[in-house]
Coordinates of C-alpha atoms and ligand atoms in Angstrom, one line a residue:
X1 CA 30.0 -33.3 31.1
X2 CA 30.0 -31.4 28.0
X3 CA 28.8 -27.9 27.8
X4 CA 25.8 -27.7 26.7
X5 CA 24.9 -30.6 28.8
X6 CA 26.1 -28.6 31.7
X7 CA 23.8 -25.4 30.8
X8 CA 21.0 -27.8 30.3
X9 CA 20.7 -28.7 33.9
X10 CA 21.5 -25.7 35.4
X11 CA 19.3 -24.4 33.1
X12 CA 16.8 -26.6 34.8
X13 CA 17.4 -26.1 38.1
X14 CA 17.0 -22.0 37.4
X15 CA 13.9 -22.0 36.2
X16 CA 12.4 -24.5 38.5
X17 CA 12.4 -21.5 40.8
X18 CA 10.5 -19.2 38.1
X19 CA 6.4 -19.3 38.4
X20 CA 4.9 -20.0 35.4
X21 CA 3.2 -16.4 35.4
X22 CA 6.8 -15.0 35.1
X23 CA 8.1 -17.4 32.9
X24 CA 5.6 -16.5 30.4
X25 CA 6.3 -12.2 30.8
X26 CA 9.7 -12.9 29.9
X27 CA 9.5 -15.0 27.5
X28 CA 11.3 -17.7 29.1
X29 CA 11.6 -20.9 27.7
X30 CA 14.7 -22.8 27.4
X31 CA 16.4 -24.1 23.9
X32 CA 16.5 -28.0 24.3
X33 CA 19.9 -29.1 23.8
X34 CA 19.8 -30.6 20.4
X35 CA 18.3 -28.1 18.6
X36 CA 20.7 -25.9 20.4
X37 CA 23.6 -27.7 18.8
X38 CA 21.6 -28.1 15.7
X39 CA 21.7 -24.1 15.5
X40 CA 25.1 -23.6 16.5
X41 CA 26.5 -26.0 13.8
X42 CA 25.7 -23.8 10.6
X43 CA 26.6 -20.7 12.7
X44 CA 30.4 -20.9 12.1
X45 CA 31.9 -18.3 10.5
X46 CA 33.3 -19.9 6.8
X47 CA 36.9 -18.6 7.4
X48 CA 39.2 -18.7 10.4
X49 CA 39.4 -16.1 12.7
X50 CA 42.0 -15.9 15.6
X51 CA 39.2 -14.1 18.2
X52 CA 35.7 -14.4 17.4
X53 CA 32.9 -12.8 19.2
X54 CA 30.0 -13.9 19.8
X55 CA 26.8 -11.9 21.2
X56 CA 23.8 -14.2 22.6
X57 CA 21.2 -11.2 23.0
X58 CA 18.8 -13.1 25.6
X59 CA 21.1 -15.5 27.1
X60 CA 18.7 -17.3 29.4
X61 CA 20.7 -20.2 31.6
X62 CA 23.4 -19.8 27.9
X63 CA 22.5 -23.1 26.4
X64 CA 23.4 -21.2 23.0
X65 CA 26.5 -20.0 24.2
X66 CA 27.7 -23.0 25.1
X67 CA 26.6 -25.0 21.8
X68 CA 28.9 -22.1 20.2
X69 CA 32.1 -22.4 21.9
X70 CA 31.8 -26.5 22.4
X71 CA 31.6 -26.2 17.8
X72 CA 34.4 -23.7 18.0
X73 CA 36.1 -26.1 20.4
X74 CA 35.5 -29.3 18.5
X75 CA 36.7 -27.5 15.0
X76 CA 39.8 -28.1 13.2
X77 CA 42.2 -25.0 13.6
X78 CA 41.0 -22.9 16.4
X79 CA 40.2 -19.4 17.8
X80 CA 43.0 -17.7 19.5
X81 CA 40.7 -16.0 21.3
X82 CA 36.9 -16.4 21.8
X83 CA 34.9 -13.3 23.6
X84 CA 31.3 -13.4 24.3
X85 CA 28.7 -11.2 25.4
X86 CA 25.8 -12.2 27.3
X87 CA 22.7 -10.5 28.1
X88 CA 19.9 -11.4 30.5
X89 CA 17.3 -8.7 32.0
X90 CA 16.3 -11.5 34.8
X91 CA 18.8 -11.5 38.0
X92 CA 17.9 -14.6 39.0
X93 CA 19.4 -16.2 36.2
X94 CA 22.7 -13.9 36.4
X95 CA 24.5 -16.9 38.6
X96 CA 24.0 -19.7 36.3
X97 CA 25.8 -17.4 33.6
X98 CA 29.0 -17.2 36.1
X99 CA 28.9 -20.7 36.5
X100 CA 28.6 -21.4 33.2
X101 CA 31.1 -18.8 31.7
X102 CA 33.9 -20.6 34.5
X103 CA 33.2 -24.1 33.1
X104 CA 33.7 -22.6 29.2
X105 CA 36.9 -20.5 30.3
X106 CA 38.2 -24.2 32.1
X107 CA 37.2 -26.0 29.1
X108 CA 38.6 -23.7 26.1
X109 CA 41.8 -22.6 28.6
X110 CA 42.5 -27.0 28.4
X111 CA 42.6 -26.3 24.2
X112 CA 44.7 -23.4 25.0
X113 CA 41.7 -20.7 23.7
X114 CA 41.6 -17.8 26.0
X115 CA 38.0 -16.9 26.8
X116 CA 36.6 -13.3 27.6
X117 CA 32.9 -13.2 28.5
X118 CA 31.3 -10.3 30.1
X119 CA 27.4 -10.7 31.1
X120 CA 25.3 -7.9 31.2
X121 CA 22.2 -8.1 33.6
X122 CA 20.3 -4.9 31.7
X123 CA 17.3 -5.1 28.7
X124 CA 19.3 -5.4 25.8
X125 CA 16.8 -3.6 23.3
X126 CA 17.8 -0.8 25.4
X127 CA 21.7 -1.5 26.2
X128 CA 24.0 1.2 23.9
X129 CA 24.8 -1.7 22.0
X130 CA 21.5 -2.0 20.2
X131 CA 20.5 1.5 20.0
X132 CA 24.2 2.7 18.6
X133 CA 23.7 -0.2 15.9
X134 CA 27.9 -0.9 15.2
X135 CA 29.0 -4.0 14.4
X136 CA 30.5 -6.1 17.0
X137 CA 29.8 -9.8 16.6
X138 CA 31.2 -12.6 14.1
X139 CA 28.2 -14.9 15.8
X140 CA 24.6 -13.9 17.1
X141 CA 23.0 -16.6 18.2
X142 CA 19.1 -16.1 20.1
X143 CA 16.4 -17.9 21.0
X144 CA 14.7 -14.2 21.8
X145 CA 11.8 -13.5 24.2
X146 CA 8.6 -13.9 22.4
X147 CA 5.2 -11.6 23.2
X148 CA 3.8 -8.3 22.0
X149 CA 4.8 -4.8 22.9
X150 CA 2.9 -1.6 23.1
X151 CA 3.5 0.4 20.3
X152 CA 4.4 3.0 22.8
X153 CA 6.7 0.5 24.7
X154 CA 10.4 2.4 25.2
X155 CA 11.6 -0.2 23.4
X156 CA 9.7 -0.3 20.6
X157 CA 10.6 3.5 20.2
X158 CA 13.7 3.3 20.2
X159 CA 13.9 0.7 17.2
X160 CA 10.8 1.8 15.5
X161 CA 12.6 1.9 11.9
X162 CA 11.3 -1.6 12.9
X163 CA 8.2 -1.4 13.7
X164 CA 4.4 -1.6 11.9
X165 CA 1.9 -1.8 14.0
X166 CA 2.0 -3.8 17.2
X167 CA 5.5 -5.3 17.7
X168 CA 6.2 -8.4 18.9
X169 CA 9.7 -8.5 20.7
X170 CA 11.3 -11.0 19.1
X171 CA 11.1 -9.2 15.6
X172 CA 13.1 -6.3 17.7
X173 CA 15.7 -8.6 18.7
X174 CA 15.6 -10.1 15.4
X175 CA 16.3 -6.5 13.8
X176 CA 18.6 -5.2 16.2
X177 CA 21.0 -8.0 16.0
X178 CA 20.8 -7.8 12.1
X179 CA 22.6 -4.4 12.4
X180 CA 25.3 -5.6 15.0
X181 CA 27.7 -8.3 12.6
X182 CA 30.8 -7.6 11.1
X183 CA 31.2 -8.6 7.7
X184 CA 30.3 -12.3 6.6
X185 CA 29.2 -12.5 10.4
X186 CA 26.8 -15.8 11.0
X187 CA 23.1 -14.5 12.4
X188 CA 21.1 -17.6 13.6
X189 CA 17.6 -17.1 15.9
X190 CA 15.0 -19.6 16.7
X191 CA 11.5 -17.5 16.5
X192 CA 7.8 -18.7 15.9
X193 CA 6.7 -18.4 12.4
X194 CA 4.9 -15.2 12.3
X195 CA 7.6 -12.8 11.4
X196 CA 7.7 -14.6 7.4
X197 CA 4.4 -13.1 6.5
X198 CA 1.8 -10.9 7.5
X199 CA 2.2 -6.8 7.6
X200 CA 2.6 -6.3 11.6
X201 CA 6.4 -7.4 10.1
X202 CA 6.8 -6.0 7.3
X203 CA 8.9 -3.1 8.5
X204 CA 11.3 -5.7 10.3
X205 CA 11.5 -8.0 7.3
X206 CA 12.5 -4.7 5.2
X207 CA 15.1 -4.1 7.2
X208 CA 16.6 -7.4 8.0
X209 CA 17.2 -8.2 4.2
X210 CA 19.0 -4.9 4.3
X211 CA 21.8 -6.3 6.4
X212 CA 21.5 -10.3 6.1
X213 CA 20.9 -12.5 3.3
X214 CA 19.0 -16.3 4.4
X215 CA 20.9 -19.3 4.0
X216 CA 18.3 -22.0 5.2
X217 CA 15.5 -22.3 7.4
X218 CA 14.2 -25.1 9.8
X219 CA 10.8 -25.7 10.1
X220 CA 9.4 -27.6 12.9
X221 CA 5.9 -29.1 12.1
X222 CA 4.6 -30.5 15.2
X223 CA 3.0 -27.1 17.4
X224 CA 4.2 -28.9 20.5
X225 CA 7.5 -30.7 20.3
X226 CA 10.5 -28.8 19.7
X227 CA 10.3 -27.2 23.7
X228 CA 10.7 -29.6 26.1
X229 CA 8.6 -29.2 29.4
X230 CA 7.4 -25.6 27.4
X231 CA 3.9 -25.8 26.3
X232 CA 4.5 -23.6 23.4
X233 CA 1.9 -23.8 20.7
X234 CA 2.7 -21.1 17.8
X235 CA 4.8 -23.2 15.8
X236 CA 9.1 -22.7 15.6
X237 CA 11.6 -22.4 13.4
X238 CA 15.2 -21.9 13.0
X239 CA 16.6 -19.3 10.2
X240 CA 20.4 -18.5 9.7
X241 CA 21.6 -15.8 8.0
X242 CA 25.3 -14.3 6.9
X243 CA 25.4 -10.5 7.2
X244 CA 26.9 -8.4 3.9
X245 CA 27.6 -11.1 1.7
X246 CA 26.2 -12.4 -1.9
X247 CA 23.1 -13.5 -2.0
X248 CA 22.7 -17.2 -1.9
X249 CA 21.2 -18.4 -5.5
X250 CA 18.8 -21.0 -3.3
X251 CA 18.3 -21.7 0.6
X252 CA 18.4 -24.7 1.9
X253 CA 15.2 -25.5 4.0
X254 CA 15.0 -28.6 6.5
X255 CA 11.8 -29.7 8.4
X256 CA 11.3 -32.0 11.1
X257 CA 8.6 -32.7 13.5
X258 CA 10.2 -31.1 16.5
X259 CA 13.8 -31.6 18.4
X260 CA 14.2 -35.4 18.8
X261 CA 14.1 -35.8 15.3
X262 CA 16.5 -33.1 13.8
X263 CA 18.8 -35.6 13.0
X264 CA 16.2 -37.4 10.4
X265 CA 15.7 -33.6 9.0
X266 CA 14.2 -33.5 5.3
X267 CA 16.1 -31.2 3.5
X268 CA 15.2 -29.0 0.1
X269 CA 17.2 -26.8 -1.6
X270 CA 14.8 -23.8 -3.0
X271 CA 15.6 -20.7 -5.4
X272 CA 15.7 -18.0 -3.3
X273 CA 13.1 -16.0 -5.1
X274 CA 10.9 -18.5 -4.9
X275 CA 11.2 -18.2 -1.1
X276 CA 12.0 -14.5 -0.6
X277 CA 8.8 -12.5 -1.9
X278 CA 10.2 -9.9 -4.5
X279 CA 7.7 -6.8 -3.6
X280 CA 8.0 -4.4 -1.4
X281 CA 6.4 -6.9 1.6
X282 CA 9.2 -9.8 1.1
X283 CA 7.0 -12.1 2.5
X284 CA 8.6 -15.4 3.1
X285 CA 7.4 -18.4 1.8
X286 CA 8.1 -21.7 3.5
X287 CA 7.5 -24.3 1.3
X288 CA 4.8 -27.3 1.7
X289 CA 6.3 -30.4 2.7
X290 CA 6.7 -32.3 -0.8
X291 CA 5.6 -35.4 0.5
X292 CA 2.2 -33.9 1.4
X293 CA 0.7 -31.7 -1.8
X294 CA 4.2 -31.9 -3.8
X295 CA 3.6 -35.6 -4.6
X296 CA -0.2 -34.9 -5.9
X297 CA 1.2 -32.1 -8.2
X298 CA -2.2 -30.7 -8.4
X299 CA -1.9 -27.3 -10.1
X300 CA -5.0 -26.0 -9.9
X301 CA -6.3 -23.1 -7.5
X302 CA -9.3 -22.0 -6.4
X303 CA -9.4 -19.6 -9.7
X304 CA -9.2 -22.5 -11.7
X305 CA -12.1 -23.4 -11.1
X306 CA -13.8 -19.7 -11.6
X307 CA -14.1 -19.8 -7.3
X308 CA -13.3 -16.2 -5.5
X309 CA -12.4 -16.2 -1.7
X310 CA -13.5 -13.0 0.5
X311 CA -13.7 -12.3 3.7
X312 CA -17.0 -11.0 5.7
X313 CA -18.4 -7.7 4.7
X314 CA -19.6 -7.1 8.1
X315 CA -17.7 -5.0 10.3
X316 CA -19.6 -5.3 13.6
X317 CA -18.1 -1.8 14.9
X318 CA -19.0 -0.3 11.9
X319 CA -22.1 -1.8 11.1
X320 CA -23.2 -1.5 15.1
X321 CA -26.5 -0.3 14.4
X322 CA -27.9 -2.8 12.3
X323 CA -26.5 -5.6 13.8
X324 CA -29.3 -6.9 16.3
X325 CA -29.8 -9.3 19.2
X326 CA -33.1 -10.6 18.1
X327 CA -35.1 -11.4 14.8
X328 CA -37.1 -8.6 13.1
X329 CA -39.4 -8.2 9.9
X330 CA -36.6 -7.5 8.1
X331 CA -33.5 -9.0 9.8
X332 CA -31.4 -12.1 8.1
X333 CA -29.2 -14.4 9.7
X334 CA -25.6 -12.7 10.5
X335 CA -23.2 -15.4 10.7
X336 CA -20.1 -15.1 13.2
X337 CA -17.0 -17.6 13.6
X338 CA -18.5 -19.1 16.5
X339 CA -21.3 -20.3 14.3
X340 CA -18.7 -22.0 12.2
X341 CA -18.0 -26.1 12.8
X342 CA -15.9 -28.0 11.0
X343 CA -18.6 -29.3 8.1
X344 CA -21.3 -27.7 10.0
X345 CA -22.9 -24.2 10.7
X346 CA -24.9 -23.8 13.8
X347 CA -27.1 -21.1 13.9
X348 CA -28.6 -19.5 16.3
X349 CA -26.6 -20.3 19.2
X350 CA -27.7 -17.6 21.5
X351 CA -24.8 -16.3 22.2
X352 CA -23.7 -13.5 19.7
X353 CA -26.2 -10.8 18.0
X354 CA -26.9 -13.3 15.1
X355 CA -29.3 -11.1 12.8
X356 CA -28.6 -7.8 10.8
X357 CA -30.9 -5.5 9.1
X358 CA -31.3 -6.2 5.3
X359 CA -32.1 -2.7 4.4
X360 CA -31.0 -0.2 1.8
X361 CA -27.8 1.0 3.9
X362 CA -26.5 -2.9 4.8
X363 CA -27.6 -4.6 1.3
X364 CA -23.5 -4.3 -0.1
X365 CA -22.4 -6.2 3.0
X366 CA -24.7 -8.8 3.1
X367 CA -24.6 -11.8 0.3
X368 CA -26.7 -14.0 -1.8
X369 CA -28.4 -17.3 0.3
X370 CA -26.4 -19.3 -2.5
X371 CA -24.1 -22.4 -1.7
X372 CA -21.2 -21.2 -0.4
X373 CA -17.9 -22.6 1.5
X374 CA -17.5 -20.3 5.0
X375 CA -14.6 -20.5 7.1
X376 CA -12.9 -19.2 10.3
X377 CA -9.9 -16.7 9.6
X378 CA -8.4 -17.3 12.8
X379 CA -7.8 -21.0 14.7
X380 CA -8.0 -20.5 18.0
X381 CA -4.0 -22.0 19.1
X382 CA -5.6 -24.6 20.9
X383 CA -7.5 -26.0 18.1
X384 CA -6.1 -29.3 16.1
X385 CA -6.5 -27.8 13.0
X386 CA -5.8 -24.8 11.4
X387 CA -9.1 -24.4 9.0
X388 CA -12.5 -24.3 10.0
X389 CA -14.8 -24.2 6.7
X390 CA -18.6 -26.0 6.7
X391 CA -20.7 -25.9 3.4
X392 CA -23.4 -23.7 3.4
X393 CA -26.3 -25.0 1.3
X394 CA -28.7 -22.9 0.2
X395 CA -31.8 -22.2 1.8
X396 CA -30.7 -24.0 4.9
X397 CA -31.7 -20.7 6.7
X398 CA -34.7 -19.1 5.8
X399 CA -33.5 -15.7 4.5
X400 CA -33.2 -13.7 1.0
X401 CA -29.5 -12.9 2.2
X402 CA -26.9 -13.9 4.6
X403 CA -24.1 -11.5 6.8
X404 CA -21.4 -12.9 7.5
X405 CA -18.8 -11.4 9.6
X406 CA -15.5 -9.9 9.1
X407 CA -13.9 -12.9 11.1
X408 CA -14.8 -14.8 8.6
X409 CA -13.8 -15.6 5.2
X410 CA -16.3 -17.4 2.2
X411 CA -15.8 -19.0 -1.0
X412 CA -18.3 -18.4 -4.0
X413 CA -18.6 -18.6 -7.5
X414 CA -19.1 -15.8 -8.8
X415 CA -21.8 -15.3 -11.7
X416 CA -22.6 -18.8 -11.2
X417 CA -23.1 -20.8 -8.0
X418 CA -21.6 -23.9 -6.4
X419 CA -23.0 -27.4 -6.3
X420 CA -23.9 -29.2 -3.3
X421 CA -20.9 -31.5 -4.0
X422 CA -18.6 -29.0 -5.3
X423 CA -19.4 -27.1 -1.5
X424 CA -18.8 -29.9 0.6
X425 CA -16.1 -31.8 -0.8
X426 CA -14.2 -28.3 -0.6
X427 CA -15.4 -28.0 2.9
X428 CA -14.1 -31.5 3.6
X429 CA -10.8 -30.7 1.6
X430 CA -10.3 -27.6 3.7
X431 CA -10.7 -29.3 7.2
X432 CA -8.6 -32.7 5.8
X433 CA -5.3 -32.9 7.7
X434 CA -3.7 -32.9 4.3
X435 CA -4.3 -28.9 3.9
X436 CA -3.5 -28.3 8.0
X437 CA -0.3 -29.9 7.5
X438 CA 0.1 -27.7 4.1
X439 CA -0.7 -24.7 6.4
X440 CA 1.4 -25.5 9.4
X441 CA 4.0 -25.9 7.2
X442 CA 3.5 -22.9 4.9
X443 CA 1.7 -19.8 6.9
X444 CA 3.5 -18.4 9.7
X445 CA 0.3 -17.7 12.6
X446 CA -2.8 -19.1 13.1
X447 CA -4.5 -16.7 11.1
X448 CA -5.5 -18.3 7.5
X449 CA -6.1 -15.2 5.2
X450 CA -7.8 -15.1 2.1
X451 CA -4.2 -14.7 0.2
X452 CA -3.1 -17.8 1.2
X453 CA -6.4 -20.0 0.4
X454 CA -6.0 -18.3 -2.8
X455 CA -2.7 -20.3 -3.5
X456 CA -3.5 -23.6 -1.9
X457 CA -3.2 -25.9 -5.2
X458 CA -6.3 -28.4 -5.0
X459 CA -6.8 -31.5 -6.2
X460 CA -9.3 -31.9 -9.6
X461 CA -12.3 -30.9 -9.4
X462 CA -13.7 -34.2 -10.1
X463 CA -12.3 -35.5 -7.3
X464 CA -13.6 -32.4 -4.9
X465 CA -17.0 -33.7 -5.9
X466 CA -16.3 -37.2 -5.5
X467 CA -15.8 -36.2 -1.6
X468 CA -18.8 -34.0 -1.2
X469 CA -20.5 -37.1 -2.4
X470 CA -19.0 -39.5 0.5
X471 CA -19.4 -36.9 2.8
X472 CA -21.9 -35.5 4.7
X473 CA -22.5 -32.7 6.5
X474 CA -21.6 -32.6 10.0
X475 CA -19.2 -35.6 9.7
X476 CA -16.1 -35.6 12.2
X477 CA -12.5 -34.5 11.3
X478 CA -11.9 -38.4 11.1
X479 CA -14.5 -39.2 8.8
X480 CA -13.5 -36.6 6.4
X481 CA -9.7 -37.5 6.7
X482 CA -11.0 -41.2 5.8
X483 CA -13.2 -40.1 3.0
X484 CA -10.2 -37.6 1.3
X485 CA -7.7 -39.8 1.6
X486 CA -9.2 -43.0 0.0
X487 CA -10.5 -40.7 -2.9
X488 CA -7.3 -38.7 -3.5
X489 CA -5.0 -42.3 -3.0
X490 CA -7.4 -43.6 -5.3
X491 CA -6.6 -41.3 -8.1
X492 CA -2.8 -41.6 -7.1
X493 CA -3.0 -45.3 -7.6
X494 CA -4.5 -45.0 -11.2
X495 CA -2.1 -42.4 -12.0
X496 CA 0.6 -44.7 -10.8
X497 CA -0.7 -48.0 -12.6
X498 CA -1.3 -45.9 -16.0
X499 CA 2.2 -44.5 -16.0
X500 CA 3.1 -48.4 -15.6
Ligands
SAM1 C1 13.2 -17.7 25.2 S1 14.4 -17.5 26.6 C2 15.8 -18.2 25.9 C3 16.9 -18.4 26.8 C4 18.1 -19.1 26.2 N1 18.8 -18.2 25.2 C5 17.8 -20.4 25.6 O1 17.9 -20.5 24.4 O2 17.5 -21.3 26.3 C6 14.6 -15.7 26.5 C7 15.4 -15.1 27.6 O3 15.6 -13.7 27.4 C8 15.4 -13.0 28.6 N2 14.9 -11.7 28.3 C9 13.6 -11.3 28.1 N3 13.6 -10.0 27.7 C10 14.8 -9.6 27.6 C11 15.4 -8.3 27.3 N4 14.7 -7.3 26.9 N5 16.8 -8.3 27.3 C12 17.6 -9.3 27.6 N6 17.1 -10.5 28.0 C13 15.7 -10.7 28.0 C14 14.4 -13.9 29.4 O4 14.6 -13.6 30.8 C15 14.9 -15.3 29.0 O5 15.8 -15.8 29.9

């Protein structure tokens, strides 16, 4: 049995015996064995070397391990010498790593490679190897642990050079390891998507394109797929990285839908700056998947069209004393997430305080009773899509003004006011599977913020209002999928037959 097959059932057997409780605190769930392989290809070092070392930070049952040395194995002109350095803070796992490190000595001793592997049963983050920060590996390989730390956590103190906010550990692992290659040493770590935008990482990002420059990115698109038996939602991806070298002119990005697939990857080649944000943040951009809004080549935004996108005024800690539980003389409707449907707003739902004071001290936060487009910011994980947004017509509540929420974002024209049409068919655009696919694809969490919906590129006008014409209000994710894409492959047709 090949390695990695081996580590895959052991690895089975081990965490059969885990509850699901623990599973979660530690973050353990288990690379699948082809995107395991499909990590450990890329992660070679370019030239020869007679002992390469390799350190798997959060070694699990050492499915990575073993995808390493069966490449290294399999390679023309081999190692002299391969040591690797395993850590795992669970015990229980610490057997399969001995079984597994006998079977890779047996195997590499048959190609004549001696193999040195010492596993460490301690935290790494805390191990002197990550706080002392010296290089020590041609390979890292990780599929790290993956849930949020205490700011106060020891281990976010000790690498807070990495650190903004509320960590989440796997940006820790992520940063540490950066720091740990020799020269021209491979980095590759599988990760959900949040660490390529948003501030809580910006600190980490910083720092990691100090020591490593990207050389291409896998995307998975499908929120389930790429774990097998995990039910993982936050969406995956794969990054490698070379430690100290020139910077690659572009980075090659593949997607697929999750693991079974890899080998039918779609592949792009992108500049980097067009991936690599060049401000201070270095926010990542993952790029849309071309078949989706690259084909449409729509280059208009949401400015294009003399539309702004901001999110609630209403603070509801700060505005605590305006914000009521029942109508008064002079309350208006305050409008919360929950109110918000895809296509519809329901309000009052007697759940939330759902009226606010118009008064003299709350009349900046609350906004014109205008058509408007309102939207979630944040999709809860279970959720099939990630945007929200109903029209709002105006008038349909009887109020002067509106709150909405800071949970909330809202599109408007300003100095000038929406149609009926121009509302819903952007409503119906936002919710289409055509812009949650762009978003799955291109934002890293399930938060949509107002920076991103300012760069979605939408489709002509025209065409907005020819949905908000088919579609009504309150119609089902279905319906609106129907209704966008008939009118958006109708206008691709008649491009197509009048370039003919
Ligand atoms: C997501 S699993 C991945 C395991 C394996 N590398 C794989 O790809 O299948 C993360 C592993 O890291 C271990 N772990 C969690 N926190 C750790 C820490 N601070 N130091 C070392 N290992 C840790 C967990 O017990 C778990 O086995």
């Amino acid at each position: 049995m090949a390695l990695v097959e081996f580590a895959h059932l052991n690895g089975i057997t081990a965490t059969r015996m885990l509850k699901r409780k623990e599973q979660k605190s530690l973050g353990q769930f288990m690379t699948p064995p082809d995107a395991a392989r499909y990590m450990a290809k890329r992660c070679l070092p370019s030239e020869r070397l007679p002992i390469v070392r390799i350190l798997d930070p959060a070694a699990g049952c050492g499915i990575l391990t073993a995808a390493v040395v069966e490449c290294l194995l399999n390679q023309t002109g081999l190692p002299e010498q391969i040591h690797v350095m395993l850590y795992e803070v669970d015990e229980r796992l610490i057997p399969t790593l001995r079984k597994l490190a006998e079977r890779i000595r047996r195997s590499a001793r048959k190609q004549g490679v001696t193999v040195k592997i010492s596993i460490r049963n301690c935290d790494f983050l805390l191990s002197p190897v990550a706080t002392m920060r010296q290089p020590i590996a041609d390979i890292i390989i990780a599929n790290p642990p993956y849930f949020k730390l205490n700011a106060t956590d020891p281990r976010a103190l000790a690498h807070a050079y990495a650190v903004y906010g509320q960590p989440n550990i796997y940006g820790l692992f992520m940063a540490v390891c950066a720091g740990l290659l020799a020269p021209s040493g491979r980095w590759c770590f599988i990760t959900p998507r949040s660490w390529t935008n948003g501030l809580y990482f910006a600190a980490m990002r910083r720092h990691l394109f100090c020591w490593l420059h990207i050389d291409a990115i896998h995307i998975f698109e499908s929120r389930r797929d790429h774990f097998t038996n995990a039910e993982i939602l936050q969406e995956a991806m794969i990054t490698w990285a070379t430690a100290q070298a020139q910077p690659n002119a572009e980075v090659i990005v593949s997607s697929s839908e999750g693991s079974h697939d890899l080998a039918q990857s779609r592949l792009l080649r992108l500049p980097l700056n067009q991936v690599i944000g060049q401000d201070d943040e270095q926010m990542i951009a993952l790029p849309v998947d071309t078949s989706i809004l690259g084909s449409a080549q729509w280059n208009a935004v949401l400015s294009t069209y003399g539309l702004k996108v901001s999110t609630g005024p209403v603070v509801a800690f700060r505005a605590r004393q305006h914000i009521l539980k029942a109508a008064s003389t002079n309350s208006v409707p305050l409008l919360w997430m929950q109110h918000i449907n895809h296509m519809r707003i329901s309000w009052p739902i007697n759940k939330k305080r759902e009226h606010i004071s118009s008064n003299g001290e709350t009349a900046w936060m609350l906004v014109p009773n205008k058509n408007l487009v309102v939207m979630r910011r944040f999709s809860p994980k279970e959720d099939s899509r990630r945007i929200t947004a109903a029209p709002y017509l105006a008038g349909t509540l009887p109020a002067t003004a509106l709150g909405l929420e800071n949970h909330t974002n809202y599109i408007y024209r300003p100095g000038g006011e929406l149609s009926d049409e121009e509302a819903k068919g952007l409503a119906a655009f936002l919710n289409s599977h055509i812009v949650d696919k762009y978003f799955q694809t291109s934002a890293g969490n399930t938060q949509v913020n107002a920076t991103d919906l300012r760069k979605l590129p939408l489709p002509p006008l025209d065409l907005l209002v020819d949905i908000g014409r088919a579609v009504p209000v309150g119609a089902s994710l279905a319906v609106i999928d129907s209704v966008v894409d008939s009118i958006l492959d109708a206008r691709q047709l008649q491009c197509t037959a009048t370039a003919n």
